[in-house]
Short mmCIF file of C-alpha atoms in Angstrom, two decimals:
data_model
loop_
_atom_site.label_atom_id
_atom_site.label_comp_id
_atom_site.label_asym_id
_atom_site.label_seq_id
_atom_site.Cartn_x
_atom_site.Cartn_y
_atom_site.Cartn_z
CA UNK A 1 -25.87 14.55 -19.07
CA UNK A 2 -26.75 11.63 -21.41
CA UNK A 3 -25.58 8.20 -20.35
CA UNK A 4 -22.58 6.87 -22.26
CA UNK A 5 -23.05 3.76 -24.39
CA UNK A 6 -21.06 0.60 -23.71
CA UNK A 7 -18.94 1.28 -26.83
CA UNK A 8 -18.15 4.82 -25.62
CA UNK A 9 -17.13 3.59 -22.18
CA UNK A 10 -14.83 0.96 -23.70
CA UNK A 11 -13.28 3.51 -26.07
CA UNK A 12 -12.60 5.96 -23.23
CA UNK A 13 -10.97 3.26 -21.13
CA UNK A 14 -8.76 1.92 -23.94
CA UNK A 15 -7.59 5.33 -25.14
CA UNK A 16 -6.22 5.97 -21.63
CA UNK A 17 -4.71 2.56 -20.97
CA UNK A 18 -3.37 1.58 -24.41
CA UNK A 19 -2.71 4.93 -26.09
CA UNK A 20 -1.85 7.05 -23.07
CA UNK A 21 -4.28 9.83 -23.99
CA UNK A 22 -6.58 11.57 -21.54
CA UNK A 23 -9.54 11.96 -23.86
CA UNK A 24 -10.96 11.58 -27.38
CA UNK A 25 -12.09 14.48 -29.51
CA UNK A 26 -15.85 14.44 -30.26
CA UNK A 27 -15.41 13.38 -33.90
CA UNK A 28 -12.96 10.65 -32.92
CA UNK A 29 -15.40 9.32 -30.35
CA UNK A 30 -18.24 9.34 -32.89
CA UNK A 31 -16.26 7.43 -35.53
CA UNK A 32 -14.86 4.89 -33.05
CA UNK A 33 -18.23 4.31 -31.42
CA UNK A 34 -19.84 3.73 -34.83
CA UNK A 35 -17.22 1.13 -35.71
CA UNK A 36 -17.54 -0.71 -32.39
CA UNK A 37 -21.34 -0.69 -32.51
CA UNK A 38 -21.30 -1.87 -36.13
CA UNK A 39 -18.99 -4.72 -35.15
CA UNK A 40 -21.37 -5.70 -32.37
CA UNK A 41 -24.34 -5.53 -34.75
CA UNK A 42 -22.50 -7.76 -37.22
CA UNK A 43 -21.84 -10.33 -34.47
CA UNK A 44 -25.57 -10.41 -33.76
CA UNK A 45 -26.41 -10.68 -37.49
CA UNK A 46 -28.50 -7.49 -37.34
CA UNK A 47 -28.85 -4.91 -40.09
CA UNK A 48 -25.49 -3.18 -40.52
CA UNK A 49 -25.97 -1.59 -43.96
CA UNK A 50 -25.81 1.96 -42.65
CA UNK A 51 -23.43 1.64 -39.71
CA UNK A 52 -20.95 -0.83 -41.19
CA UNK A 53 -19.87 1.57 -43.95
CA UNK A 54 -18.53 5.05 -43.27
CA UNK A 55 -16.88 7.93 -45.07
CA UNK A 56 -14.99 10.01 -42.52
CA UNK A 57 -13.69 13.48 -43.41
CA UNK A 58 -11.42 14.89 -40.71
CA UNK A 59 -8.79 17.61 -41.20
CA UNK A 60 -5.09 16.79 -41.19
CA UNK A 61 -3.90 16.60 -37.60
CA UNK A 62 -7.32 15.65 -36.18
CA UNK A 63 -6.15 12.18 -35.13
CA UNK A 64 -7.89 10.03 -37.73
CA UNK A 65 -5.35 7.19 -37.38
CA UNK A 66 -6.56 6.61 -33.83
CA UNK A 67 -10.07 6.19 -35.22
CA UNK A 68 -9.11 2.84 -36.74
CA UNK A 69 -6.16 1.87 -34.55
CA UNK A 70 -8.23 1.80 -31.37
CA UNK A 71 -11.09 -0.34 -32.79
CA UNK A 72 -8.50 -2.72 -34.26
CA UNK A 73 -7.37 -3.49 -30.73
CA UNK A 74 -10.92 -4.20 -29.54
CA UNK A 75 -12.84 -6.02 -32.25
CA UNK A 76 -12.34 -9.70 -32.99
CA UNK A 77 -10.64 -10.32 -36.29
CA UNK A 78 -8.14 -8.55 -38.50
CA UNK A 79 -8.11 -4.92 -39.64
CA UNK A 80 -6.67 -4.24 -43.10
CA UNK A 81 -5.59 -0.65 -43.79
CA UNK A 82 -4.98 0.37 -47.40
CA UNK A 83 -2.46 3.18 -47.87
CA UNK A 84 -1.45 4.98 -51.06
CA UNK A 85 2.34 5.25 -50.59
CA UNK A 86 5.16 3.26 -49.03
CA UNK A 87 6.35 6.10 -46.78
CA UNK A 88 2.94 6.27 -45.14
CA UNK A 89 2.89 2.48 -44.71
CA UNK A 90 6.33 2.55 -43.08
CA UNK A 91 5.36 5.43 -40.80
CA UNK A 92 2.16 3.69 -39.70
CA UNK A 93 4.10 0.51 -38.86
CA UNK A 94 6.65 2.53 -36.90
CA UNK A 95 3.98 4.31 -34.86
CA UNK A 96 2.09 1.10 -34.09
CA UNK A 97 5.25 -0.69 -33.01
CA UNK A 98 6.10 2.24 -30.71
CA UNK A 99 2.74 1.62 -28.99
CA UNK A 100 3.64 -2.04 -28.48
CA UNK A 101 1.47 -3.49 -31.28
CA UNK A 102 2.62 -6.01 -33.89
CA UNK A 103 1.37 -4.99 -37.35
CA UNK A 104 2.43 -6.71 -40.56
CA UNK A 105 3.11 -4.93 -43.86
CA UNK A 106 2.38 -6.58 -47.19
CA UNK A 107 4.12 -4.91 -50.11
CA UNK A 108 5.79 -5.76 -53.38
CA UNK A 109 9.33 -7.15 -53.45
CA UNK A 110 9.01 -9.36 -50.37
CA UNK A 111 10.67 -12.78 -50.37
CA UNK A 112 8.81 -16.07 -49.87
CA UNK A 113 10.29 -16.30 -46.38
CA UNK A 114 9.02 -12.82 -45.48
CA UNK A 115 5.53 -13.61 -46.76
CA UNK A 116 5.43 -16.98 -44.98
CA UNK A 117 6.26 -15.25 -41.71
CA UNK A 118 3.47 -12.72 -42.30
CA UNK A 119 0.86 -15.43 -42.96
CA UNK A 120 2.01 -17.35 -39.90
CA UNK A 121 1.55 -14.29 -37.64
CA UNK A 122 -1.92 -13.63 -39.04
CA UNK A 123 -3.14 -17.21 -38.93
CA UNK A 124 -1.94 -17.70 -35.36
CA UNK A 125 -3.40 -14.47 -34.04
CA UNK A 126 -0.05 -12.84 -33.30
CA UNK A 127 -0.91 -9.94 -35.58
CA UNK A 128 -4.32 -8.40 -36.22
CA UNK A 129 -3.35 -5.31 -38.17
CA UNK A 130 -2.36 -5.47 -41.86
CA UNK A 131 -0.77 -2.57 -43.74
CA UNK A 132 -0.91 -2.78 -47.55
CA UNK A 133 -1.40 -0.83 -50.79
CA UNK A 134 -3.96 -1.49 -53.56
CA UNK A 135 -1.46 -2.98 -56.02
CA UNK A 136 -0.30 -5.80 -53.76
CA UNK A 137 -3.90 -6.60 -52.76
CA UNK A 138 -4.80 -7.17 -56.40
CA UNK A 139 -2.32 -10.04 -56.75
CA UNK A 140 -4.11 -13.40 -56.72
CA UNK A 141 -1.78 -15.02 -54.16
CA UNK A 142 -2.31 -12.27 -51.59
CA UNK A 143 -6.05 -12.04 -52.13
CA UNK A 144 -6.57 -15.79 -51.83
CA UNK A 145 -4.71 -15.94 -48.52
CA UNK A 146 -6.63 -12.95 -47.14
CA UNK A 147 -9.96 -14.54 -48.14
CA UNK A 148 -9.11 -17.55 -45.97
CA UNK A 149 -8.00 -15.40 -43.01
CA UNK A 150 -11.27 -13.42 -42.96
CA UNK A 151 -10.80 -9.67 -42.73
CA UNK A 152 -13.11 -7.93 -40.26
CA UNK A 153 -12.52 -4.28 -41.04
CA UNK A 154 -11.13 -2.66 -44.20
CA UNK A 155 -9.89 0.91 -43.85
CA UNK A 156 -9.00 3.08 -46.83
CA UNK A 157 -6.77 5.92 -45.72
CA UNK A 158 -6.38 9.03 -47.91
CA UNK A 159 -9.46 7.92 -49.82
CA UNK A 160 -9.43 11.02 -52.02
CA UNK A 161 -6.64 9.29 -53.98
CA UNK A 162 -9.41 7.27 -55.66
CA UNK A 163 -10.43 10.44 -57.47
CA UNK A 164 -7.01 12.10 -57.79
CA UNK A 165 -4.98 9.09 -58.91
CA UNK A 166 -7.38 6.30 -59.88
CA UNK A 167 -8.36 7.78 -63.20
CA UNK A 168 -4.79 8.68 -64.14
CA UNK A 169 -1.60 6.90 -63.02
CA UNK A 170 -2.93 4.55 -60.28
CA UNK A 171 -5.73 2.50 -61.91
CA UNK A 172 -5.45 0.04 -59.03
CA UNK A 173 -7.44 2.54 -56.97
CA UNK A 174 -10.46 1.93 -59.19
CA UNK A 175 -10.32 -1.74 -58.14
CA UNK A 176 -10.63 -1.15 -54.39
CA UNK A 177 -14.33 -1.97 -54.62
CA UNK A 178 -13.51 -5.39 -56.09
CA UNK A 179 -10.99 -6.01 -53.29
CA UNK A 180 -13.69 -5.23 -50.72
CA UNK A 181 -16.21 -7.45 -52.49
CA UNK A 182 -13.87 -10.45 -52.56
CA UNK A 183 -12.89 -10.10 -48.88
CA UNK A 184 -16.47 -9.22 -47.84
CA UNK A 185 -15.74 -7.59 -44.46
CA UNK A 186 -18.67 -6.42 -42.30
CA UNK A 187 -16.91 -3.09 -41.66
CA UNK A 188 -15.53 -0.64 -44.25
CA UNK A 189 -14.34 2.87 -43.42
CA UNK A 190 -12.87 5.41 -45.85
CA UNK A 191 -10.87 8.29 -44.36
CA UNK A 192 -9.75 11.52 -45.97
CA UNK A 193 -8.75 14.96 -44.76
CA UNK A 194 -10.44 16.83 -47.60
CA UNK A 195 -13.16 16.00 -50.07
CA UNK A 196 -15.29 18.21 -52.30
CA UNK A 197 -18.58 16.95 -53.73
CA UNK A 198 -17.03 15.50 -56.94
CA UNK A 199 -14.41 13.65 -54.91
CA UNK A 200 -17.03 12.25 -52.53
CA UNK A 201 -18.99 10.96 -55.52
CA UNK A 202 -15.91 9.06 -56.75
CA UNK A 203 -15.30 7.61 -53.27
CA UNK A 204 -18.89 6.36 -53.12
CA UNK A 205 -18.65 4.95 -56.64
CA UNK A 206 -15.31 3.17 -56.53
CA UNK A 207 -15.16 2.11 -52.88
CA UNK A 208 -18.78 1.62 -51.87
CA UNK A 209 -20.34 0.89 -55.29
CA UNK A 210 -22.87 3.70 -54.67
CA UNK A 211 -24.44 1.78 -51.78
CA UNK A 212 -25.75 3.47 -48.61
CA UNK A 213 -22.97 4.78 -46.43
CA UNK A 214 -22.72 6.93 -43.31
CA UNK A 215 -20.85 10.19 -43.74
CA UNK A 216 -19.11 11.99 -40.88
CA UNK A 217 -17.74 15.43 -41.75
CA UNK A 218 -15.52 17.29 -39.32
CA UNK A 219 -14.65 20.94 -39.70
CA UNK A 220 -11.82 20.98 -42.28
CA UNK A 221 -10.56 24.37 -41.09
CA UNK A 222 -7.05 24.60 -39.63
CA UNK A 223 -7.18 27.90 -37.74
CA UNK A 224 -3.52 27.68 -36.68
CA UNK A 225 -2.32 27.82 -40.31
CA UNK A 226 -1.76 31.18 -42.01
CA UNK A 227 -2.47 30.83 -45.75
CA UNK A 228 -0.74 32.97 -48.36
CA UNK A 229 -0.23 32.96 -52.13
CA UNK A 230 2.67 34.70 -53.84
CA UNK A 231 2.99 35.55 -57.52
CA UNK A 232 6.54 35.23 -58.82
CA UNK A 233 8.58 34.68 -61.96
CA UNK A 234 11.63 33.12 -60.28
CA UNK A 235 10.10 30.44 -58.08
CA UNK A 236 13.34 28.99 -56.71
CA UNK A 237 14.39 32.48 -55.64
CA UNK A 238 11.03 32.98 -53.92
CA UNK A 239 11.48 29.70 -52.03
CA UNK A 240 14.94 30.80 -50.92
CA UNK A 241 13.65 34.10 -49.56
CA UNK A 242 10.71 32.47 -47.78
CA UNK A 243 13.02 30.01 -46.05
CA UNK A 244 15.19 32.88 -44.86
CA UNK A 245 12.25 34.68 -43.27
CA UNK A 246 10.12 31.83 -41.91
CA UNK A 247 10.45 29.24 -39.20
CA UNK A 248 11.62 25.69 -39.70
CA UNK A 249 11.20 22.72 -39.97
CA UNK A 250 9.88 23.36 -43.47
CA UNK A 251 8.59 21.25 -46.34
CA UNK A 252 8.79 22.50 -49.92
CA UNK A 253 6.58 20.68 -52.43
CA UNK A 254 7.58 20.38 -56.10
CA UNK A 255 5.67 18.79 -58.96
CA UNK A 256 8.46 16.54 -60.28
CA UNK A 257 11.24 14.29 -59.04
CA UNK A 258 14.00 16.13 -60.96
CA UNK A 259 12.55 19.38 -59.64
CA UNK A 260 13.07 18.34 -56.01
CA UNK A 261 16.72 17.46 -56.59
CA UNK A 262 17.42 20.60 -58.60
CA UNK A 263 15.79 22.87 -56.01
CA UNK A 264 17.56 21.19 -53.09
CA UNK A 265 20.94 21.74 -54.77
CA UNK A 266 20.02 25.34 -55.60
CA UNK A 267 19.00 26.08 -52.01
CA UNK A 268 22.17 24.56 -50.59
CA UNK A 269 24.30 26.74 -52.84
CA UNK A 270 22.28 29.90 -52.30
CA UNK A 271 21.89 29.62 -48.55
CA UNK A 272 25.51 28.75 -47.93
CA UNK A 273 26.22 32.48 -48.14
CA UNK A 274 24.10 33.15 -45.06
CA UNK A 275 26.91 31.83 -42.88
CA UNK A 276 24.93 28.80 -41.67
CA UNK A 277 25.56 25.19 -42.59
CA UNK A 278 22.38 24.64 -44.59
CA UNK A 279 23.96 21.83 -46.58
CA UNK A 280 23.19 19.30 -43.83
CA UNK A 281 19.70 20.68 -43.28
CA UNK A 282 18.30 20.44 -46.83
CA UNK A 283 17.37 17.12 -48.38
CA UNK A 284 15.07 15.93 -51.16
CA UNK A 285 12.50 13.15 -51.17
CA UNK A 286 10.52 11.47 -53.96
CA UNK A 287 9.14 8.11 -55.00
CA UNK A 288 12.22 7.31 -57.10
CA UNK A 289 14.46 6.97 -54.06
CA UNK A 290 15.40 3.54 -52.77
CA UNK A 291 13.75 2.16 -49.65
CA UNK A 292 16.80 2.81 -47.47
CA UNK A 293 17.21 6.32 -48.86
CA UNK A 294 13.60 7.13 -48.00
CA UNK A 295 13.92 5.69 -44.53
CA UNK A 296 17.09 7.70 -43.89
CA UNK A 297 15.38 10.91 -45.04
CA UNK A 298 12.33 10.23 -42.87
CA UNK A 299 14.42 9.52 -39.77
CA UNK A 300 16.52 12.62 -40.42
CA UNK A 301 13.42 14.81 -40.70
CA UNK A 302 11.80 13.44 -37.55
CA UNK A 303 14.84 14.32 -35.43
CA UNK A 304 15.80 17.63 -37.06
CA UNK A 305 14.27 20.88 -35.79
CA UNK A 306 15.91 22.94 -38.56
CA UNK A 307 15.20 20.63 -41.49
CA UNK A 308 14.10 21.69 -44.97
CA UNK A 309 12.69 18.79 -46.98
CA UNK A 310 12.11 19.35 -50.70
CA UNK A 311 9.60 16.74 -51.82
CA UNK A 312 7.05 15.62 -54.35
CA UNK A 313 3.55 14.61 -53.24
CA UNK A 314 5.13 11.30 -52.15
CA UNK A 315 5.62 12.95 -48.78
CA UNK A 316 2.27 14.76 -48.70
CA UNK A 317 0.70 11.77 -46.95
CA UNK A 318 3.87 10.53 -45.36
CA UNK A 319 5.64 10.82 -42.04
CA UNK A 320 3.72 12.39 -39.18
CA UNK A 321 5.98 15.23 -37.99
CA UNK A 322 3.99 17.44 -35.64
CA UNK A 323 6.23 20.51 -35.52
CA UNK A 324 6.50 21.50 -39.20
CA UNK A 325 6.23 25.30 -39.10
CA UNK A 326 6.29 26.20 -42.80
CA UNK A 327 4.99 24.51 -45.95
CA UNK A 328 5.80 26.04 -49.34
CA UNK A 329 4.31 24.89 -52.63
CA UNK A 330 6.83 25.83 -55.30
CA UNK A 331 4.44 24.47 -57.93
CA UNK A 332 0.68 24.68 -57.96
CA UNK A 333 -0.73 21.26 -56.94
CA UNK A 334 -3.38 19.57 -59.11
CA UNK A 335 -6.41 20.19 -56.87
CA UNK A 336 -7.77 21.83 -53.73
CA UNK A 337 -7.76 18.44 -52.01
CA UNK A 338 -4.07 17.95 -52.79
CA UNK A 339 -3.23 21.44 -51.57
CA UNK A 340 -5.06 21.11 -48.27
CA UNK A 341 -3.62 17.66 -47.69
CA UNK A 342 -0.06 18.84 -48.27
CA UNK A 343 -0.32 22.26 -46.62
CA UNK A 344 -1.90 20.43 -43.68
CA UNK A 345 1.49 18.90 -42.87
CA UNK A 346 2.13 22.22 -41.13
CA UNK A 347 1.23 22.77 -37.50
CA UNK A 348 -0.09 19.36 -36.60
CA UNK A 349 0.84 20.17 -33.01
CA UNK A 350 -1.64 23.05 -33.04
CA UNK A 351 1.02 25.76 -32.99
CA UNK A 352 0.92 28.72 -35.39
CA UNK A 353 2.33 27.76 -38.80
CA UNK A 354 2.34 29.07 -42.36
CA UNK A 355 1.47 27.71 -45.80
CA UNK A 356 2.62 29.50 -48.96
CA UNK A 357 1.41 28.76 -52.49
CA UNK A 358 3.54 30.15 -55.34
CA UNK A 359 2.06 30.95 -58.73
CA UNK A 360 3.29 32.64 -61.88
CA UNK A 361 3.04 33.10 -65.65
CA UNK A 362 4.17 29.53 -66.38
CA UNK A 363 1.05 28.14 -64.68
CA UNK A 364 -1.01 29.07 -67.73
CA UNK A 365 1.17 26.87 -69.90
CA UNK A 366 0.90 24.08 -67.33
CA UNK A 367 -2.89 24.44 -67.41
CA UNK A 368 -2.91 23.94 -71.16
CA UNK A 369 -0.92 20.71 -70.78
CA UNK A 370 -3.44 19.27 -68.33
CA UNK A 371 -5.76 16.55 -69.50
CA UNK A 372 -9.40 17.55 -69.73
CA UNK A 373 -10.39 15.81 -66.46
CA UNK A 374 -7.56 17.49 -64.57
CA UNK A 375 -7.90 20.96 -66.07
CA UNK A 376 -10.91 22.12 -64.07
CA UNK A 377 -9.39 21.12 -60.72
CA UNK A 378 -6.06 22.76 -61.51
CA UNK A 379 -7.80 25.89 -62.79
CA UNK A 380 -9.86 26.15 -59.61
CA UNK A 381 -6.77 26.24 -57.40
CA UNK A 382 -4.98 28.61 -59.77
CA UNK A 383 -7.91 31.04 -59.57
CA UNK A 384 -7.80 30.74 -55.79
CA UNK A 385 -4.12 31.68 -55.72
CA UNK A 386 -4.69 34.80 -57.84
CA UNK A 387 -7.73 35.99 -55.90
CA UNK A 388 -6.79 38.91 -53.67
CA UNK A 389 -10.30 39.98 -52.70
CA UNK A 390 -11.53 37.08 -50.57
CA UNK A 391 -10.23 35.51 -47.37
CA UNK A 392 -8.19 32.48 -48.36
CA UNK A 393 -9.49 30.44 -45.46
CA UNK A 394 -13.11 31.05 -46.45
CA UNK A 395 -12.27 30.40 -50.10
CA UNK A 396 -10.71 27.01 -49.35
CA UNK A 397 -13.61 25.96 -47.13
CA UNK A 398 -16.09 27.12 -49.77
CA UNK A 399 -14.34 25.00 -52.42
CA UNK A 400 -14.98 22.02 -50.14
CA UNK A 401 -18.65 23.03 -49.84
CA UNK A 402 -18.18 23.69 -46.14
CA UNK A 403 -20.01 26.60 -44.53
CA UNK A 404 -17.46 28.49 -42.44
CA UNK A 405 -20.09 30.81 -40.98
CA UNK A 406 -18.01 33.81 -41.96
CA UNK A 407 -15.76 33.57 -38.90
CA UNK A 408 -11.99 33.93 -39.00
CA UNK A 409 -9.48 33.07 -36.29
CA UNK A 410 -8.50 35.81 -33.87
CA UNK A 411 -4.87 35.12 -34.64
CA UNK A 412 -3.16 35.47 -38.03
CA UNK A 413 -5.52 34.34 -40.81
CA UNK A 414 -4.19 34.85 -44.36
CA UNK A 415 -2.33 37.34 -46.54
CA UNK A 416 -5.57 38.80 -47.91
CA UNK A 417 -7.03 39.54 -44.48
CA UNK A 418 -3.73 40.84 -43.13
CA UNK A 419 -3.24 43.23 -46.06
CA UNK A 420 -6.84 44.48 -46.21
CA UNK A 421 -6.08 47.61 -44.21
CA UNK A 422 -2.39 48.03 -44.93
CA UNK A 423 -0.02 49.24 -47.60
CA UNK A 424 0.48 45.61 -48.66
CA UNK A 425 -2.87 45.83 -50.44
CA UNK A 426 -1.26 47.98 -53.13
CA UNK A 427 1.09 45.19 -54.21
CA UNK A 428 -1.19 42.25 -53.42
CA UNK A 429 -1.81 40.06 -56.46
CA UNK A 430 1.23 41.32 -58.39
CA UNK A 431 4.28 39.26 -59.20
CA UNK A 432 6.71 39.92 -56.42
CA UNK A 433 9.62 40.95 -58.70
CA UNK A 434 7.48 43.35 -60.71
CA UNK A 435 7.49 46.42 -58.50
CA UNK A 436 11.21 46.49 -57.69
CA UNK A 437 12.26 46.05 -61.33
CA UNK A 438 9.83 48.66 -62.63
CA UNK A 439 11.05 51.12 -60.01
CA UNK A 440 14.65 50.37 -61.00
CA UNK A 441 13.98 50.95 -64.71
CA UNK A 442 11.91 54.06 -63.99
CA UNK A 443 14.82 55.48 -62.00
CA UNK A 444 17.22 54.61 -64.85
CA UNK A 445 15.12 55.36 -67.95
CA UNK A 446 16.97 55.03 -71.24
CA UNK A 447 20.20 54.17 -69.39
CA UNK A 448 20.51 50.38 -69.81
CA UNK A 449 20.07 47.87 -72.58
CA UNK A 450 18.49 44.52 -71.70
CA UNK A 451 21.80 42.82 -70.85
CA UNK A 452 23.12 45.86 -69.01
CA UNK A 453 19.96 46.09 -66.91
CA UNK A 454 20.16 42.37 -66.05
CA UNK A 455 23.79 42.77 -64.95
CA UNK A 456 22.97 45.87 -62.90
CA UNK A 457 20.04 44.14 -61.17
CA UNK A 458 22.25 41.18 -60.34
CA UNK A 459 24.59 43.53 -58.47
CA UNK A 460 21.88 45.02 -56.25
CA UNK A 461 21.12 43.84 -52.73
CA UNK A 462 18.27 41.70 -54.05
CA UNK A 463 20.85 38.94 -54.65
CA UNK A 464 19.62 37.83 -58.06
CA UNK A 465 21.68 36.06 -60.63
CA UNK A 466 21.90 37.66 -64.07
CA UNK A 467 19.84 34.80 -65.46
CA UNK A 468 17.08 35.43 -62.89
CA UNK A 469 17.10 39.16 -63.64
CA UNK A 470 16.91 38.43 -67.39
CA UNK A 471 13.89 36.21 -66.84
CA UNK A 472 12.03 39.00 -65.08
CA UNK A 473 12.96 41.63 -67.67
CA UNK A 474 11.89 39.29 -70.48
CA UNK A 475 8.48 38.76 -68.90
CA UNK A 476 7.91 42.50 -68.36
CA UNK A 477 8.80 43.22 -71.98
CA UNK A 478 6.54 40.41 -73.19
CA UNK A 479 3.63 41.84 -71.19
CA UNK A 480 4.34 45.42 -72.43
CA UNK A 481 5.23 46.73 -68.98
CA UNK A 482 8.71 47.49 -70.27
CA UNK A 483 9.77 48.38 -73.80
CA UNK A 484 12.93 48.71 -75.85
CA UNK A 485 13.42 52.05 -77.58
CA UNK A 486 14.10 52.13 -81.32
CA UNK A 487 15.28 55.71 -81.70
CA UNK A 488 18.84 56.25 -82.87
CA UNK A 489 19.94 58.05 -79.71
CA UNK A 490 18.43 55.50 -77.31
CA UNK A 491 18.65 52.36 -79.43
CA UNK A 492 17.72 49.21 -77.42
CA UNK A 493 17.61 51.13 -74.13
CA UNK A 494 14.83 50.14 -71.71
CA UNK A 495 12.03 52.37 -70.46
CA UNK A 496 8.52 52.07 -69.09
#
């Protein structure tokens, strides 16, 4: 057995004594050892060009936070961690404080007294861990104070946001390189759970200015997550039915703030009929909520084993809740990276969990509205959702340029693999409402007009509203799967 380095021995000892863990995973040990050895090399003024800069790609739930928390406790100087969203900043502070550490958070809206207290803690060595976002770090007052304090290690968490957000609505992400240059730390580490080749190129460009950088890539596969995609016309209805048949806690992702509120209200009303008090177990979450509202929602979710949180991507990198059993994407996310990041909120405790991606006819219109830079990424994930021939797990890994070796977990894998030798294969890839409505019309040829058919469908045990039934009938007529008759005897009656 090879002899452990001094950095490895220190890491093993600290992880037991400070963090209460019995061991480090191999990738964690590699990342932590690199940081500690790079810090030592910097102290000795040796060449640190390769070891002082790292891009670390570890799947959600692999313990990447420990990879910078542990070194922060050991190296001399201050660690600055840059986060994309306030909920993630608040969660990181909460978790550090629970371990007995004293981090400080720098964010917008703080009073002079709050800031003065932060600078005092940093300058007197009471705190050595700073939590911040790019926007606040670009303000001259904050940057000037940090330059005097001397930052030792800059960590960029969720670094894929440089690519996903920097060139659209968060231009501050394109300035992270300038923040690093002005603070000039000897150690810089960028973490992400998922990164395809184009995303990695943007990380290198905007964070590391295309300089040499170590790259550590863990296996992005999450074998305890069952992946499925479901075609549907009535998405809210599909979410309702999935929640009724899958385990909770559950997170449902929507693409807009109004969409989260609308869906949460819909689900409360619909699920009230099940005889269970769902009203207190369904909440919404988005960036437009006030700080106290967000905190209340986060605390509620952490303690609730039956919770359903309807959220925008604001929660996709938020609170670390290990026992989420189901993640549903009502709307197709903008990229593979976003999907894996958000679906990866499921099963962080290693237990079997499920991730559902909904798609439908309205995605084509959404694709047309995308800007040119976003269209290819959105189209890639849309094609993935509609593909019923290839294992979803292999497809996702392939999109990240990761060689899965063709292996699949022995337990439940994905809807494609599970339906390969079953009757489900016959309906795989179709919109879920299609078959039942076509069977209904076939059984009642030339009996109902459009409105009559919608009313009749609403009275079946499917539990549709007339509006939902009308939406499905309209789509089937538009796609020539149903037609209205023009003959005098059967005027406006529906048939196949």
